[in-house]
Structures are given as C-alpha cells and as structure tokens.
CSV table of C-alpha atoms and ligand atoms in Angstrom, one decimal:
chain,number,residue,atom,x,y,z
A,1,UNK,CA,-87.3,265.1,-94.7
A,2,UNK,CA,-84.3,264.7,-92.9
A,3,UNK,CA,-83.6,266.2,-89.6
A,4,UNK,CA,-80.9,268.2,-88.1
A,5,UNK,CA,-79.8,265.8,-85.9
A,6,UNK,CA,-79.6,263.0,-88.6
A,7,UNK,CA,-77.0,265.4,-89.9
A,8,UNK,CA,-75.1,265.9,-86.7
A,9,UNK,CA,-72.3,262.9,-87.1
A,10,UNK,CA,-72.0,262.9,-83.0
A,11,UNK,CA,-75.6,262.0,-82.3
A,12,UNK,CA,-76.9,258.5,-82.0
A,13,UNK,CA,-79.8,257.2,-84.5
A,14,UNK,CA,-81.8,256.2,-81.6
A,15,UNK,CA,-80.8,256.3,-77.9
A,16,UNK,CA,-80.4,253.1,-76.1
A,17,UNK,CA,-82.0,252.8,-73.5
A,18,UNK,CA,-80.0,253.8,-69.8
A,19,UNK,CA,-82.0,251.2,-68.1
A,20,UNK,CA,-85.0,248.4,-67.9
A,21,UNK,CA,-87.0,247.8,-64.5
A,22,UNK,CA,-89.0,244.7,-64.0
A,23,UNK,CA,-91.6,243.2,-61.3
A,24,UNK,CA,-93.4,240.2,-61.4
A,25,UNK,CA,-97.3,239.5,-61.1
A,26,UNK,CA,-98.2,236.9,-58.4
A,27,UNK,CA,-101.0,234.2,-58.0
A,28,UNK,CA,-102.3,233.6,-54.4
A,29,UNK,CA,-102.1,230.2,-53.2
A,30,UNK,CA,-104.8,231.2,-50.0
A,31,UNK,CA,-105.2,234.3,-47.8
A,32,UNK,CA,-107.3,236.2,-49.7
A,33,UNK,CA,-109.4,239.7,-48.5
A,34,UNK,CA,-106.9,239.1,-45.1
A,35,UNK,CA,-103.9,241.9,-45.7
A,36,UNK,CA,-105.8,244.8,-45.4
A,37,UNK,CA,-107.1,243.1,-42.1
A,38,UNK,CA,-102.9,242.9,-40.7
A,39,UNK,CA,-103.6,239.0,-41.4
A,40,UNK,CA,-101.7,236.3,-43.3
A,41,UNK,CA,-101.4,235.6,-47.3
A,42,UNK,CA,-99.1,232.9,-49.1
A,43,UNK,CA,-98.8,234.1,-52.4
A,44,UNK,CA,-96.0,233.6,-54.8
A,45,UNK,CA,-94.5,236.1,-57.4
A,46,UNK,CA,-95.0,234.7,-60.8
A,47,UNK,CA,-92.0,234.1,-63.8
A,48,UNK,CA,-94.7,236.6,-65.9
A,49,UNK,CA,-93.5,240.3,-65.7
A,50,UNK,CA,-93.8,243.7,-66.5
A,51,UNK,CA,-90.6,245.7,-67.8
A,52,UNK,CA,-90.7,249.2,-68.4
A,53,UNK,CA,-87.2,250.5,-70.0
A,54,UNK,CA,-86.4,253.9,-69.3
A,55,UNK,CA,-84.8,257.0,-71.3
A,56,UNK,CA,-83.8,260.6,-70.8
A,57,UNK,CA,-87.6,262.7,-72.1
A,58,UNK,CA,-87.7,266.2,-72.6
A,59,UNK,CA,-90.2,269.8,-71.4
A,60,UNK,CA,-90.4,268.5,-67.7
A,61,UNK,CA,-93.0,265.5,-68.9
A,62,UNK,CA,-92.6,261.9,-68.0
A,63,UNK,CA,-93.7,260.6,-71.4
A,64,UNK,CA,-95.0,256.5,-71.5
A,65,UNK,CA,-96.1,253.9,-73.9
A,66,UNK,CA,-97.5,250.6,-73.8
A,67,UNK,CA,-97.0,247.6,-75.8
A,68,UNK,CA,-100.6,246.1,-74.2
A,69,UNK,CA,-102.9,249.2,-73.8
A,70,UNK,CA,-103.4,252.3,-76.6
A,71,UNK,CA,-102.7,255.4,-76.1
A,72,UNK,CA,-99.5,258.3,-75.2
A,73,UNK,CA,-99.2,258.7,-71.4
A,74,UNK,CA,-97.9,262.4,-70.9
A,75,UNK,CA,-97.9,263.7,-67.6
A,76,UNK,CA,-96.0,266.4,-65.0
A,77,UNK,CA,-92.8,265.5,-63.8
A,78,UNK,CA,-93.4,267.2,-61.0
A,79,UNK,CA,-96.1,265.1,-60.1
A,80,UNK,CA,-99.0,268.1,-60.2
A,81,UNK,CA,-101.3,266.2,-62.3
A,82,UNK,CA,-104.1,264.7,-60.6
A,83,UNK,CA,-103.8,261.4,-61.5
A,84,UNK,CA,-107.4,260.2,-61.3
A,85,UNK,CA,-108.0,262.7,-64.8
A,86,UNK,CA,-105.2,261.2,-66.5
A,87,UNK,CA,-106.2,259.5,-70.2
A,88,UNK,CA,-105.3,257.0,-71.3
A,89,UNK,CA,-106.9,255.6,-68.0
A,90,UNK,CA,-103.2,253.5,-67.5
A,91,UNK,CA,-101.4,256.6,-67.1
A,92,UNK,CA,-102.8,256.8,-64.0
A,93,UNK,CA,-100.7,254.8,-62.3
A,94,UNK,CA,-97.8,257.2,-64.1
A,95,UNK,CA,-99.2,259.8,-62.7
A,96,UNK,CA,-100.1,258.1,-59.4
A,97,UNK,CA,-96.3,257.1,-59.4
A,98,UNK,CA,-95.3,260.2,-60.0
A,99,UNK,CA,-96.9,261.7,-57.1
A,100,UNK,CA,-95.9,258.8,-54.1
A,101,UNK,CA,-92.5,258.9,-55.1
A,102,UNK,CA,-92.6,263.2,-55.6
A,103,UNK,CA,-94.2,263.8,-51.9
A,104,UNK,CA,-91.5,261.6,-50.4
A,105,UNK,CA,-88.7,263.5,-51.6
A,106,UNK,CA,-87.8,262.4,-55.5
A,107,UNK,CA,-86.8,264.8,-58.1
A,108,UNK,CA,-88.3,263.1,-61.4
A,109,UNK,CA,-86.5,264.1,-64.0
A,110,UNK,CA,-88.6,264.7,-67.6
A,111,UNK,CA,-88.5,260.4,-68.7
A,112,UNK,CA,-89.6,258.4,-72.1
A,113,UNK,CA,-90.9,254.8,-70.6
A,114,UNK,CA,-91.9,252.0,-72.5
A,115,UNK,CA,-94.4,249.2,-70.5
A,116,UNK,CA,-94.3,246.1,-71.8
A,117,UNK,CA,-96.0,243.5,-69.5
A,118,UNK,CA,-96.6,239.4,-69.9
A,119,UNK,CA,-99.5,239.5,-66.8
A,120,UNK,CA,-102.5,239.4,-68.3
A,121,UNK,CA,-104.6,242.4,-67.8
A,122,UNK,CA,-107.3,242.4,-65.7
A,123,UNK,CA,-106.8,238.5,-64.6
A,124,UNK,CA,-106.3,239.1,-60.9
A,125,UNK,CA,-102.6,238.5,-61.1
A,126,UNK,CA,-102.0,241.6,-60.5
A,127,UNK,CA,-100.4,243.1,-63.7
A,128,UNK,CA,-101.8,246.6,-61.7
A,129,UNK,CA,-99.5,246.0,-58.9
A,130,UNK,CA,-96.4,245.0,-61.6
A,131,UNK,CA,-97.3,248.1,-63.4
A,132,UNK,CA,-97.4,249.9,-60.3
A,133,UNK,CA,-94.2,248.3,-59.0
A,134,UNK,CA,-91.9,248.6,-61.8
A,135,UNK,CA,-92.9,252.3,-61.8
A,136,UNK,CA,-91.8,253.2,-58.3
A,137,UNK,CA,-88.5,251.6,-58.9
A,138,UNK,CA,-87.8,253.3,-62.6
A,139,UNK,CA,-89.1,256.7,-61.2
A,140,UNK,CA,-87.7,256.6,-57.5
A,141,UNK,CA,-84.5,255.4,-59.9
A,142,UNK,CA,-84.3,258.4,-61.8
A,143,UNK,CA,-85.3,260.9,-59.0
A,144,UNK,CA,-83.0,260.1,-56.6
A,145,UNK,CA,-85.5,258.7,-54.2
A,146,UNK,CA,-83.5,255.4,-52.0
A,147,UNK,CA,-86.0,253.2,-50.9
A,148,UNK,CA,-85.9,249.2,-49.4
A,149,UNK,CA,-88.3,247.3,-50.5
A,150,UNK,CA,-90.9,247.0,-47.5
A,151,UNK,CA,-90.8,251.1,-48.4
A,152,UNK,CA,-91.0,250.5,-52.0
A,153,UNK,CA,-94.2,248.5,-51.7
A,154,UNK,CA,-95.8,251.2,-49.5
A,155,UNK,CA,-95.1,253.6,-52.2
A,156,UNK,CA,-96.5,251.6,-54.9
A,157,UNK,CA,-99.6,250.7,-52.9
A,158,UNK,CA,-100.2,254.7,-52.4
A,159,UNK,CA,-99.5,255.3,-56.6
A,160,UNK,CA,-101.9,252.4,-57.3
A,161,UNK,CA,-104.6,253.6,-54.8
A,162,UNK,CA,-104.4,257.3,-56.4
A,163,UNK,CA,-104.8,255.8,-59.9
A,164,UNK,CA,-107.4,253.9,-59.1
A,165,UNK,CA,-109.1,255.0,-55.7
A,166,UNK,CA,-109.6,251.4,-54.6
A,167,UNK,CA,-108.2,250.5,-51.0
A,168,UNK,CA,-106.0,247.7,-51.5
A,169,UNK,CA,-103.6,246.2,-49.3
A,170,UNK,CA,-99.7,245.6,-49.3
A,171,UNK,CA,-100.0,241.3,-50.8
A,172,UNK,CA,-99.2,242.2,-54.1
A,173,UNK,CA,-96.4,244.7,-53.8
A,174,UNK,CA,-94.9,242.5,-51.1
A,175,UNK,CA,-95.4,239.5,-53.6
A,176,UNK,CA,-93.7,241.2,-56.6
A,177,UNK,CA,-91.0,243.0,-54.6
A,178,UNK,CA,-89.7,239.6,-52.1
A,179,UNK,CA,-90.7,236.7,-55.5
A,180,UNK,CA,-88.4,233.8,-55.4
A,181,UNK,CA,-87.7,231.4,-58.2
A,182,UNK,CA,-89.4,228.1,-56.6
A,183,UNK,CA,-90.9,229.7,-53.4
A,184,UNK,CA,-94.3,230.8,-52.0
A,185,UNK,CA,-94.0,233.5,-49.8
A,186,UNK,CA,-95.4,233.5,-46.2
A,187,UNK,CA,-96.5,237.2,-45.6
A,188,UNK,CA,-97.8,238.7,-42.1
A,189,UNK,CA,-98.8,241.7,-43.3
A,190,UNK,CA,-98.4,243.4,-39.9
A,191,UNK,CA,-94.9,242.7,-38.9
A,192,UNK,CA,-94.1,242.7,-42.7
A,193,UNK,CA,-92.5,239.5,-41.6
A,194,UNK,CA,-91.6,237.3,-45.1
A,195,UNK,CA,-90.7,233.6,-45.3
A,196,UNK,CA,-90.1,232.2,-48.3
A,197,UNK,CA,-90.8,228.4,-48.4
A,198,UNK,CA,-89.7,226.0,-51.0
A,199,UNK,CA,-92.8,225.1,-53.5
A,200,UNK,CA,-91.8,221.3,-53.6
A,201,UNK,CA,-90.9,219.8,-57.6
A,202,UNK,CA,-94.3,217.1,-57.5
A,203,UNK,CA,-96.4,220.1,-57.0
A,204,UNK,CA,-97.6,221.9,-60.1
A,205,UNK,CA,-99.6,225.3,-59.6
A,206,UNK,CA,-102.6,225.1,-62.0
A,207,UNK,CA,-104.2,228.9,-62.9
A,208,UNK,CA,-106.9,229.0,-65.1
A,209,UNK,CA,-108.3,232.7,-66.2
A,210,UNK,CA,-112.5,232.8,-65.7
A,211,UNK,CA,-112.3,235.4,-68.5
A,212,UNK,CA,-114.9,237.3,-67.1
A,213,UNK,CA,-114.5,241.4,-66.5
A,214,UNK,CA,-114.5,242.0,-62.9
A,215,UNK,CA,-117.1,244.8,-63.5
A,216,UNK,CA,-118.4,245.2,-59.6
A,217,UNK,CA,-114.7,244.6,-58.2
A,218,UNK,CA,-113.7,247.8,-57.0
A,219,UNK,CA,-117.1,249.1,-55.6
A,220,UNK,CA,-117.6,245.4,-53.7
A,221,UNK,CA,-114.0,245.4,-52.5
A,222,UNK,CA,-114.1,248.7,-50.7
A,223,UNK,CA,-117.7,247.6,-49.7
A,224,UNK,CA,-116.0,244.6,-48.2
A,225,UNK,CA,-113.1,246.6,-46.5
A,226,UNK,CA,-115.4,248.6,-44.6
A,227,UNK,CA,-117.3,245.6,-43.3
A,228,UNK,CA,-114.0,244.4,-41.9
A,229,UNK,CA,-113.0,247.7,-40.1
A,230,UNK,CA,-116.7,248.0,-39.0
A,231,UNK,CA,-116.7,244.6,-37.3
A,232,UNK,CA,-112.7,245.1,-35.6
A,233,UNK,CA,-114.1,248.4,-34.5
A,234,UNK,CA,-117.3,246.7,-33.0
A,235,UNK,CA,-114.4,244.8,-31.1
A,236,UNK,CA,-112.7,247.5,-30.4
A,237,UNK,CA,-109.7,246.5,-32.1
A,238,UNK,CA,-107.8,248.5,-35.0
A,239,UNK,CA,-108.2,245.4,-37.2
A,240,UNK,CA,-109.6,241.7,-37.3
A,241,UNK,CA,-106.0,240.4,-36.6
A,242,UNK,CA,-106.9,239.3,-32.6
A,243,UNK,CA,-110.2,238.4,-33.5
A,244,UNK,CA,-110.8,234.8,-32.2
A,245,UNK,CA,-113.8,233.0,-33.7
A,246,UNK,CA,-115.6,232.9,-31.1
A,247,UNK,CA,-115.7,236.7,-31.3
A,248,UNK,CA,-116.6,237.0,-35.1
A,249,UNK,CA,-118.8,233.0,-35.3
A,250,UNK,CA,-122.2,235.1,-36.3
A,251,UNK,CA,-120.7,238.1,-38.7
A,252,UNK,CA,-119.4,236.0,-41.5
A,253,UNK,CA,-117.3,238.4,-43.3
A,254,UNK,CA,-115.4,239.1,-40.4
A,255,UNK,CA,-115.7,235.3,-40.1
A,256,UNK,CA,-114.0,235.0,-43.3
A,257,UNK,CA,-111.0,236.9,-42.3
A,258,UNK,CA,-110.5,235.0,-39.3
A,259,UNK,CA,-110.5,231.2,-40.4
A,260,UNK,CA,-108.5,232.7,-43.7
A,261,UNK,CA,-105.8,233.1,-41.7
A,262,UNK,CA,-106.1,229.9,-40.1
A,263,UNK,CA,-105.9,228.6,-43.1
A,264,UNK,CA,-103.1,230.2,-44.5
A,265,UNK,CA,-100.9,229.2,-41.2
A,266,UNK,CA,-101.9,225.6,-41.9
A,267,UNK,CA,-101.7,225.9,-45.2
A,268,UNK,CA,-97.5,227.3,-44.8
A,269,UNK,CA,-97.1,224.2,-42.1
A,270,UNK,CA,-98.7,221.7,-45.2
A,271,UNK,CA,-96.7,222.8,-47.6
A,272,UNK,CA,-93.2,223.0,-45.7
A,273,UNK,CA,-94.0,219.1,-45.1
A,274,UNK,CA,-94.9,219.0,-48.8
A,275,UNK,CA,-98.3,217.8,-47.5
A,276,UNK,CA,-100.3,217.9,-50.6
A,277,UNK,CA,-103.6,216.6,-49.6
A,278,UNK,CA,-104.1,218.7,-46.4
A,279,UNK,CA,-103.1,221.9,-48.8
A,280,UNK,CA,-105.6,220.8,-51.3
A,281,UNK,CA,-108.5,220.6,-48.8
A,282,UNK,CA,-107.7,224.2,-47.7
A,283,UNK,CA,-107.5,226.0,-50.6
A,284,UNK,CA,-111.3,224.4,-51.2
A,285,UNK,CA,-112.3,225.6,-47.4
A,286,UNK,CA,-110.8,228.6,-48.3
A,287,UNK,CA,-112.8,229.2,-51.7
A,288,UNK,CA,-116.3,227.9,-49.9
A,289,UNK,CA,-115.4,230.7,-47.2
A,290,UNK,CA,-114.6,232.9,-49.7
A,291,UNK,CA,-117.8,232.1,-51.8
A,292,UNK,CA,-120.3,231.7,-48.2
A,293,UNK,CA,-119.3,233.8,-46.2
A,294,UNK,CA,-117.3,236.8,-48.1
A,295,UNK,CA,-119.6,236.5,-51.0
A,296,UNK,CA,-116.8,237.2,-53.7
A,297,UNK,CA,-116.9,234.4,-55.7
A,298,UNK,CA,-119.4,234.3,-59.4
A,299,UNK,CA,-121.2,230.8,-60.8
A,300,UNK,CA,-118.2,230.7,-63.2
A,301,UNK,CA,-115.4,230.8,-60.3
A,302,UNK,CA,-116.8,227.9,-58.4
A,303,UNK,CA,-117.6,225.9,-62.0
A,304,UNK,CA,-113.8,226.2,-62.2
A,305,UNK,CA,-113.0,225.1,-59.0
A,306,UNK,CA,-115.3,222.3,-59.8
A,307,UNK,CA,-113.7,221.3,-63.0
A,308,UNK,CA,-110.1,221.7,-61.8
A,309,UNK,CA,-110.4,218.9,-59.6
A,310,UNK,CA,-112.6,217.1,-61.7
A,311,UNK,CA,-109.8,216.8,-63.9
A,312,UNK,CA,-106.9,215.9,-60.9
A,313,UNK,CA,-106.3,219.1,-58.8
A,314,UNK,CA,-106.4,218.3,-55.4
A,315,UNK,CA,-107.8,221.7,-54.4
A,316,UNK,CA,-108.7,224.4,-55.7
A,317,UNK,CA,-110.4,228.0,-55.1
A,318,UNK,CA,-110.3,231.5,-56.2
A,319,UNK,CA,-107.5,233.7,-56.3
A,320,UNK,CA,-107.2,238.0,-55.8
A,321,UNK,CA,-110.1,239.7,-54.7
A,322,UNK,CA,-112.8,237.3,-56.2
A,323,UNK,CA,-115.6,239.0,-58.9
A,324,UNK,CA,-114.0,237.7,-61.6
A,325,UNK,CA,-110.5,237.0,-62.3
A,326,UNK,CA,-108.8,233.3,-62.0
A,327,UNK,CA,-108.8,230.4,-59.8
A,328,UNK,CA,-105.9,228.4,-58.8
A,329,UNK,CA,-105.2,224.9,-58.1
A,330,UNK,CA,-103.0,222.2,-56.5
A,331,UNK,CA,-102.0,218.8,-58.6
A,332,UNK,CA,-99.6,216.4,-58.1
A,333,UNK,CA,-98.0,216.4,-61.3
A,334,UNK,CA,-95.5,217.4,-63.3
A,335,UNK,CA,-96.0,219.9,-65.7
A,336,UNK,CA,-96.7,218.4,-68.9
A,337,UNK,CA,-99.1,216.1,-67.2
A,338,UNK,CA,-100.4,219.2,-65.7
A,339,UNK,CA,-100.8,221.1,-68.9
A,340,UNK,CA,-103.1,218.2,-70.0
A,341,UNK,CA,-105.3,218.6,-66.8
A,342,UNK,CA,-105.4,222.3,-67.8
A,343,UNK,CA,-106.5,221.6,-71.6
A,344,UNK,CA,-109.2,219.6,-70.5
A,345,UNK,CA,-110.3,222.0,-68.3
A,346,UNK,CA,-110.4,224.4,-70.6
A,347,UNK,CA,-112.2,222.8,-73.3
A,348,UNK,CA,-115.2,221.8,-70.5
A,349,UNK,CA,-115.2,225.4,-69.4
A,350,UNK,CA,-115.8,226.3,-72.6
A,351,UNK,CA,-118.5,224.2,-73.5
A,352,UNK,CA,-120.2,225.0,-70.4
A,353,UNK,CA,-120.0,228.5,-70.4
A,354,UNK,CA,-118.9,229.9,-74.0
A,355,UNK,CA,-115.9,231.8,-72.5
A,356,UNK,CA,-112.4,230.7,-72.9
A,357,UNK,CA,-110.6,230.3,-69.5
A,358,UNK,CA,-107.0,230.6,-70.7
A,359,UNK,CA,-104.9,228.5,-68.1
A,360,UNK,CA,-100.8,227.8,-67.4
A,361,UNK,CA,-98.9,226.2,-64.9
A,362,UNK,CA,-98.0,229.0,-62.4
A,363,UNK,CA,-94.4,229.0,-61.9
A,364,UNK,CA,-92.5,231.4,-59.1
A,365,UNK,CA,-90.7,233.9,-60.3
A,366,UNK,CA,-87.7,236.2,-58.8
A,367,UNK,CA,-88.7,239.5,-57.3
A,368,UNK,CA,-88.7,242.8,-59.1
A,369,UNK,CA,-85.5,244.6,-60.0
A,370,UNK,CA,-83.2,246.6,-62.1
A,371,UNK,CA,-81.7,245.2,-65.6
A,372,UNK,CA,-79.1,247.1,-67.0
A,373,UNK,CA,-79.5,246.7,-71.1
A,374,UNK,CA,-75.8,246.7,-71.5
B,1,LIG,P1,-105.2,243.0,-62.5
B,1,LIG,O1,-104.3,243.8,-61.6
B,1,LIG,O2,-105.9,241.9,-61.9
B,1,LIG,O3,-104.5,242.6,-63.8
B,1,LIG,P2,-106.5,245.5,-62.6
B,1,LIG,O4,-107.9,245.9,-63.2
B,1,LIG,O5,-106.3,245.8,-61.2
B,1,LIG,O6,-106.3,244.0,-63.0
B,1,LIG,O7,-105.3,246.2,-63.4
B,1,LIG,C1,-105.4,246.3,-64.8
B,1,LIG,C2,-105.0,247.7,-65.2
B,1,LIG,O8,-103.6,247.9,-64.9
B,1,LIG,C3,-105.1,248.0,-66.7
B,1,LIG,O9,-106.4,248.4,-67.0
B,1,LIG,C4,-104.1,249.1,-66.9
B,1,LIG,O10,-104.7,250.3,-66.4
B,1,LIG,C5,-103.0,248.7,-65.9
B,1,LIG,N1,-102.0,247.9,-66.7
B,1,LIG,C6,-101.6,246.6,-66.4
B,1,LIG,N2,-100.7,246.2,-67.3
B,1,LIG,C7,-100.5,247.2,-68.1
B,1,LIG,C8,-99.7,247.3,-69.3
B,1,LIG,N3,-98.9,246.4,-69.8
B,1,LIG,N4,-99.7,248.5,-70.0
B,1,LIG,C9,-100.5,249.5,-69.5
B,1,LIG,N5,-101.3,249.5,-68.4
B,1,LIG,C10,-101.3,248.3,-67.8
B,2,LIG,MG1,-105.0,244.8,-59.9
C-alpha cells in the first residue's frame, strides 16, 4: 500500500540524516583499577568507533537501533524513564543518557538514532564508554546542552553508571573524548591534567581478546572500589592518591593502587624516551600486581600474557578492569611482523584453551566528535 506521504511530491523518500557522532574505544597501556583512586592511567583512544547518526523522531520518544545488539530502544525524551528497567538492556545507556544530559539543563528533543559500533562488545575496550560517549554528545547536541569535554566525560560517566549501576571512573571517557591519532594519553585523573605523548613508529600495540564473559566483573569491581575507599579512609585521606607505600606495604589492594601509579609515571618517562624494554617490564609488574595483589586477573589472562611474549612481546599484562576481557602487549615490530606474532598467539591460545582470542594491532585513534553527513 502506498502512503500518503509517498504521494506528497515535497517529501523526501527517506530523510538523511542531520548529523553522525562518533567516539572511539581505548586499550590501556598500564594504570589499571587507579582512576577512581584520583591516580594515573596511560591509555590510548583506539582507531575502532562507535557512530550513532541522528534524525528528527516523533511523540516525545528518543527512538534507537543497533547494528550490533537486537532490539527497538524507545524511551522518554524527557528523560523520566528509569533507566535501569529499560529493555533491550542497551537502551540503558539511552535512557541513562537521557537523564545526565536532562538534569543538567538539556531539552531532548523526540530523536531516531542508529548505533553502529566497531569495539567489540564486552572486550574491555570499552565499547560501553563509546556507546556512552557518543550519546552525550548526539543528545547534549540536539538539546541544547554546551558542554567541554572534561564536562562531557563527567556526563557520560553519570549516564553509564545509571545504566548499569557499576561505579566506574573517568579513564575511559577521558580516553575516548582527548584520543589522538599516534598518541597514548597521560591522565591524572585528579587535576584532569592530559598529556598526550607520541607512541613511537617501532612500537606495535598487540591486543588480543581472552574471549571469556566477564560474568563476576561488575559485582568484584564495586567490591574492589570499596576496598580502596576503605583503606584511604583508614588513612584518613579522601582517596589512595598520597598514599606512600610504606603506608599501604601490608593491605595489597591498596598496595596495588599505589605501585600502579608508579608504574604508570615510569611507564610515561619510558615511553617519551621510546624506552621499549623498561615499558615492557612494567606492563608485566603491572599485570603480576594486578593478578597478586588486586586479584583481577583469570588463568586464561595470565596464559596470554604468557604467550604474548613467548611469541616476541616485550611485555605484556591485562587491560580494563581484569575478569575477563583482553590483554595487551608491547613488541618491537612493525605491524605485519606484528600481526604474525598475533596469529601465532592465537592459534596456541586456542589449542590450549578451546577459545578463540581474536587479536589486532591496537592503533590510536582521534577523539570523539561530530561528522556532518553532508
Ligand atoms: P565493554 O565496555 O568492555 O565493551 P561492557 O559490558 O562494559 O563491555 O559494555 C558492553 C555493553 O555496552 C553491551 O552489552 C551494550 O549494552 C552496550 N553496547 C556497546 N556497544 C553497543 C552497540 N554497538 N550497540 C548497542 N549497545 C552497545
Ligand atoms: Mg564497559
């Protein structure tokens, strides 16, 4: 049947649409469980993105679809729905959106999004964050809402925390929202302070995927937060930041936090001198830190870590919140030769384990924006 507005010779046969935002993933190089703690991280946004195009909806509703996940999002534009009963469980972070950008002044307008995302779901790079990213942009966009992007992070910290109710800190919004092509970002995530330092040509990133769900990860995460504001409190400090390690040497989670962001300090100074080796040995001090002492890591993370530099990597360790998720690695190689490292990995991950660890050369990617389609 045809419909009226086929016949109307004025109308278009399908809108275009006014406007695509996009915001990148990101991979952690080291600093790791330290952000919520006010400590370092060096992570770097990735060139794999999610874009979500926007166009004029209808009835008030901020209507989304995803190209990855099932499913119609439909929620309030005015940001009443609670977004912790939103189905399809991604629409929470529309709904989550919604609501951080609402309560600080936006006017959403009634929207039609389409998500479309190359991070890998569930990984630990952070396609939540690019999801949540590219969200506060499109919908502080469209309401009217000016924010910089030290703000927009904020905001898409709070939408991701009300979708999901786990208690993350700022890394990955900073990551996705400051990315440079080429450059890992130096983040001290209580000034807000952001260097980006050159990520030198002989230095390939290696990521490989564990492909395990990270079942436990929100539960031990928050688990692990609290153990970190429990022992700065015990300190009487607001957070482990000033902790020396003499003050934390017998807790070791707060232990963790502490020579983390030694680490990452050193880790900044290594790779500014393009100082591959000391960078390798850090990112495996960080992982056995991260695996002893934070108890984050699973059999399969540290087998990867093992095989990684097996096969050439000159450190390696796990990367995100740990549980699951990937590892990434250090070689110095270029990238061809790196993706062969990376096969062979693979292959002996698979044999050892019977999961497929799907792995790429991480390359940095520019932070999260506006394109205009035309
Ligand atoms: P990670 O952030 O490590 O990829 P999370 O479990 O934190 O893993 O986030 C994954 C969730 O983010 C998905 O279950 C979904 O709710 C949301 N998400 C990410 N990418 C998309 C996408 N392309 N379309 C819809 N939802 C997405
Ligand atoms: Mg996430």
């Amino acid at each position: 049947m045809r419909r009226l507005r086929d016949l109307d010779p004025g109308a278009r046969v399908s809108r275009p649409p006014k406007a695509q935002w996009r915001a990148p993933g990101r991979v952690n190089l080291i600093g790791d469980h330290t952000d919520y703690c006010e400590g370092f991280v060096l992570p770097m946004a990735l060139d794999r993105e999610c874009v979500i195009a926007v166009t004029p909806g209808a009835d008030d509703r901020v209507k989304a679809r995803s190209l990855q996940l099932d499913g119609v999002v439909d929620v309030a534009a005015d940001g009443h729905d609670e977004p912790r009963t939103i189905e399809p469980s991604w629409g929470r972070f529309v709904a989550g959106a919604v609501q951080a950008v609402t309560e600080r002044g936006a006017r959403v307008p009634a929207l039609d999004l389409e998500v479309s995302s190359t991070v890998p779901t569930g990984s630990g790079l952070s396609s939540s964050s690019a999801l949540a990213v590219a969200l506060t942009l499109a919908l502080a966009d469209a309401g009217d809402l000016e924010l910089d992007r030290r703000d927009a992070a904020r905001v898409a910290l709070d939408a991701e925390v009300r979708a999901t109710g786990v208690p993350g800190g700022l890394m990955d919004q900073l990551a996705s929202l400051f990315g440079e092509a080429g450059h890992a970002l130096l983040i001290d995530c209580r000034s807000l302070d952001i260097e980006a330092i050159p990520i030198p040509d002989d230095i390939a990133v290696l990521v490989a995927d564990s492909g395990l769900p990270r079942t436990l990860a929100d539960s031990e995460y928050a688990q692990r937060r609290a153990a970190c504001e429990q022992a700065a409190a015990a300190l009487g400090m607001a957070t482990l930041r000033d902790a020396t390690i003499d003050q934390v040497r017998n807790d070791p989670r707060a232990r963790h936090v502490v020579t983390e962001n030694a680490r990452v300090l050193a880790c900044a100074d290594a790779l500014r001198a393009n100082d591959i080796n000391t960078i390798g040995a850090l990112m495996l001090a960080s992982h056995a830190s991260l695996r002893d002492d934070f108890a984050v890591s699973t059999p399969e993370l540290d087998l990867l870590v093992d095989l990684l530099v097996d096969a050439g990597a000159v450190g390696a360790r796990l990367t995100g919140a740990g549980f699951g998720g990937c590892v990434v690695g250090v070689a110095p190689l270029a990238d061809t030769d790196a993706d062969a490292v990376l096969a062979r990995v693979s292959a002996r991950y698979r044999t050892a384990t019977g999961l497929v660890a799907n792995a790429f050369v991480g390359r940095a990617g520019t932070a999260a924006g506006h394109t205009l389609l035309r």
